[in-house]
Tab-separated table of C-alpha atoms in Angstrom:
chain	number	residue	atom	x	y	z
A	1	MET	CA	263.498	11.748	117.718
A	2	THR	CA	266.678	12.469	119.335
A	3	ASP	CA	266.946	12.890	123.147
A	4	ALA	CA	268.124	16.523	122.674
A	5	TRP	CA	264.904	17.359	120.893
A	6	ALA	CA	262.764	15.518	123.537
A	7	ALA	CA	264.519	17.438	126.298
A	8	ARG	CA	263.416	20.816	125.129
A	9	THR	CA	260.609	22.554	127.144
A	10	GLU	CA	258.521	25.740	126.994
A	11	LEU	CA	257.561	25.107	123.406
A	12	THR	CA	254.213	25.791	121.775
A	13	ALA	CA	252.497	23.447	119.389
A	14	ILE	CA	249.498	23.084	117.214
A	15	LEU	CA	247.761	19.794	118.041
A	16	ILE	CA	244.752	17.627	116.919
A	17	THR	CA	243.580	16.508	120.398
A	18	VAL	CA	241.483	13.455	120.699
A	19	PRO	CA	240.483	13.270	124.486
A	20	GLU	CA	237.889	10.646	123.495
A	21	LEU	CA	240.639	8.264	122.740
A	22	ALA	CA	242.038	8.666	126.424
A	23	ALA	CA	240.365	5.662	127.892
A	24	TYR	CA	241.085	3.543	124.967
A	25	THR	CA	244.909	4.431	124.736
A	26	ASP	CA	245.649	4.990	128.424
A	27	ARG	CA	246.547	1.192	128.725
A	28	TRP	CA	249.753	1.934	126.591
A	29	ARG	CA	250.266	5.701	127.430
A	30	SER	CA	250.031	5.280	131.144
A	31	VAL	CA	253.169	2.943	131.167
A	32	SER	CA	254.995	4.872	128.609
A	33	ARG	CA	257.503	7.659	129.333
A	34	SER	CA	259.526	10.049	127.155
A	35	THR	CA	263.154	9.528	127.342
A	36	ALA	CA	263.534	13.288	128.449
A	37	ARG	CA	261.100	12.737	131.435
A	38	PRO	CA	261.155	9.203	132.439
A	39	GLN	CA	259.551	9.808	135.799
A	40	VAL	CA	256.250	11.019	134.350
A	41	PRO	CA	253.840	8.839	132.087
A	42	LEU	CA	252.791	10.191	128.847
A	43	THR	CA	249.216	10.467	130.188
A	44	GLU	CA	250.387	13.194	132.716
A	45	LEU	CA	252.262	15.135	130.132
A	46	ILE	CA	249.880	15.623	127.339
A	47	PRO	CA	246.539	14.257	126.086
A	48	PRO	CA	246.141	11.828	123.141
A	49	HIS	CA	246.963	13.772	120.049
A	50	VAL	CA	248.306	14.279	116.547
A	51	THR	CA	250.847	16.723	116.363
A	52	VAL	CA	250.247	19.341	113.497
A	53	LEU	CA	253.178	21.579	114.177
A	54	VAL	CA	255.863	21.755	116.922
A	55	PRO	CA	257.607	23.758	117.672
A	56	TRP	CA	255.333	26.671	116.816
A	57	VAL	CA	256.211	30.347	117.208
A	58	ARG	CA	257.490	31.018	120.659
A	59	GLU	CA	255.134	33.626	121.811
A	60	PRO	CA	252.244	33.522	119.430
A	61	THR	CA	250.437	36.870	118.454
A	62	GLU	CA	246.990	37.503	117.366
A	63	GLN	CA	248.500	37.796	113.911
A	64	ASP	CA	249.845	34.299	114.213
A	65	VAL	CA	246.449	32.824	115.249
A	66	GLU	CA	244.928	34.861	112.322
A	67	ARG	CA	247.394	33.297	109.853
A	68	LEU	CA	246.440	29.908	110.975
A	69	ARG	CA	242.603	30.741	110.990
A	70	ALA	CA	243.095	31.776	107.314
A	71	VAL	CA	244.204	28.294	106.474
A	72	THR	CA	241.798	26.448	108.497
A	73	ARG	CA	238.814	28.097	107.112
A	74	SER	CA	239.243	26.193	103.980
A	75	VAL	CA	239.270	22.730	105.798
A	76	GLN	CA	235.916	21.407	106.757
A	77	PRO	CA	235.469	19.360	109.996
A	78	PHE	CA	235.628	15.638	109.204
A	79	GLU	CA	235.422	12.376	111.164
A	80	LEU	CA	238.676	10.899	112.551
A	81	SER	CA	239.411	7.288	113.437
A	82	PHE	CA	242.456	5.252	114.382
A	83	PRO	CA	242.100	1.846	112.740
A	84	THR	CA	245.592	0.497	112.628
A	85	ALA	CA	248.896	0.733	114.693
A	86	GLY	CA	252.322	0.698	113.689
A	87	GLN	CA	255.833	1.758	114.678
A	88	PHE	CA	258.681	4.060	113.804
A	89	PRO	CA	262.165	2.732	113.257
A	90	ASN	CA	263.208	3.989	116.769
A	91	GLY	CA	260.380	1.734	118.350
A	92	THR	CA	257.715	4.454	119.010
A	93	ALA	CA	254.410	2.819	118.712
A	94	TRP	CA	251.407	4.801	117.170
A	95	LEU	CA	247.936	4.695	115.929
A	96	ARG	CA	247.351	5.859	112.259
A	97	PRO	CA	244.641	8.726	111.797
A	98	GLU	CA	242.239	8.201	108.999
A	99	PRO	CA	241.326	9.670	106.650
A	100	PHE	CA	245.202	9.751	106.584
A	101	ASP	CA	245.444	11.926	103.233
A	102	ALA	CA	243.265	14.602	104.730
A	103	VAL	CA	245.214	14.776	107.910
A	104	SER	CA	248.550	14.856	105.946
A	105	ALA	CA	247.002	17.748	103.602
A	106	LEU	CA	246.202	19.704	106.826
A	107	LEU	CA	249.440	19.402	108.153
A	108	LYS	CA	251.172	20.528	104.929
A	109	THR	CA	248.758	23.503	104.790
A	110	VAL	CA	249.784	24.557	108.106
A	111	TYR	CA	253.562	24.031	107.476
A	112	ALA	CA	253.256	26.373	104.351
A	113	ALA	CA	251.516	28.918	106.441
A	114	PHE	CA	254.434	28.908	108.880
A	115	PRO	CA	257.695	28.322	106.825
A	116	GLU	CA	259.693	29.745	109.635
A	117	CYS	CA	258.654	26.980	111.968
A	118	PRO	CA	259.941	23.711	110.223
A	119	PRO	CA	258.177	20.641	111.843
A	120	TYR	CA	260.289	19.131	114.717
A	121	GLY	CA	262.779	21.851	114.236
A	122	GLY	CA	263.639	20.330	110.852
A	123	GLU	CA	264.523	17.096	112.203
A	124	PHE	CA	261.618	15.531	110.320
A	125	PRO	CA	260.896	17.768	107.409
A	126	ASP	CA	258.057	15.441	106.226
A	127	PRO	CA	256.473	13.839	109.418
A	128	HIS	CA	254.089	11.006	109.457
A	129	PRO	CA	250.847	11.942	111.049
A	130	HIS	CA	250.336	9.719	114.006
A	131	LEU	CA	249.018	9.380	117.690
A	132	THR	CA	251.839	8.115	119.960
A	133	ILE	CA	250.834	5.349	122.141
A	134	SER	CA	254.251	4.303	123.425
A	135	SER	CA	257.477	6.074	123.325
A	136	SER	CA	260.666	4.609	121.821
A	137	ALA	CA	261.839	3.266	125.360
A	138	GLN	CA	258.711	1.195	125.888
A	139	GLY	CA	257.478	0.785	122.338
A	140	GLY	CA	258.258	-1.834	119.868
A	141	PRO	CA	256.684	-4.975	118.024
A	142	ALA	CA	254.965	-6.191	121.139
A	143	VAL	CA	253.197	-2.905	121.768
A	144	VAL	CA	252.227	-2.790	118.127
A	145	ALA	CA	250.859	-6.447	118.252
A	146	GLU	CA	248.852	-5.601	121.453
A	147	ALA	CA	247.454	-2.452	119.809
A	148	GLN	CA	246.514	-4.356	116.770
A	149	ALA	CA	244.685	-7.091	118.472
A	150	ALA	CA	242.829	-4.402	120.673
A	151	LEU	CA	241.815	-2.595	117.662
A	152	ALA	CA	240.463	-5.775	116.055
A	153	ALA	CA	238.555	-6.593	119.078
A	154	VAL	CA	237.097	-3.367	119.866
A	155	PRO	CA	237.784	-0.496	117.478
A	156	ALA	CA	239.099	2.876	118.970
A	157	PRO	CA	236.393	5.523	119.368
A	158	VAL	CA	235.751	7.859	116.376
A	159	GLY	CA	236.012	11.442	116.989
A	160	ARG	CA	235.072	14.586	114.920
A	161	LEU	CA	237.934	16.952	114.143
A	162	THR	CA	236.392	20.586	114.371
A	163	GLU	CA	239.419	22.566	115.547
A	164	LEU	CA	243.154	22.689	116.075
A	165	GLY	CA	244.337	23.253	119.745
A	166	LEU	CA	246.972	25.655	120.549
A	167	TRP	CA	249.330	24.351	123.262
A	168	ARG	CA	252.107	25.543	125.541
A	169	GLU	CA	254.593	23.292	127.387
A	170	ASP	CA	255.633	24.428	130.891
A	171	LYS	CA	259.083	24.255	132.231
A	172	ASN	CA	258.372	20.718	133.631
A	173	GLY	CA	257.343	19.402	130.235
A	174	VAL	CA	253.602	19.325	130.958
A	175	TRP	CA	251.419	20.720	128.021
A	176	ASN	CA	248.473	23.104	128.483
A	177	GLN	CA	245.928	24.295	126.003
A	178	PHE	CA	245.817	28.067	125.716
A	179	GLY	CA	243.410	28.483	122.664
A	180	ALA	CA	241.897	26.677	119.639
A	181	VAL	CA	241.185	27.587	115.965
A	182	PRO	CA	238.046	26.169	114.383
A	183	LEU	CA	237.938	24.298	111.099
A	184	GLY	CA	235.777	25.621	108.338
A	185	ASP	CA	233.875	28.800	107.893
């Protein structure tokens, strides 16, 4: 991700938040900082999450939320685990959500419902679902190796995906949840 993209603020996003992973991932996220906000650790900007869609619509209306509800009704809640670590070419370290195919399908369903909102502004048209544990500035092979060893010793907690969170970023780059859309009927 480019620094210009990371520097944007006051966006909205659809996220899979996994607060039950905070105690597990804070060892990495508390010492990792985004390149756009190097003075603040990731743990203070946003909880552990898998990005579904960012940027979403600038000012979501009830019609936008209903459009999202229409596509999430067909997706039943499921268990979500993070058994492996990896990294992107830029060094960002992440945990892989499983079942990966189900998470990928959910993202693609949401993208299809909001064609006017390309993922990451079109910078990454086919994003790889992940939970960032360390940004590109602090990530890399050492963080991935440490995460893989931690996962082998004590697996990350398993959560249940029951909803998609609706989030807004403030002018300081801190994200706050303003709503949620349940999965399933």
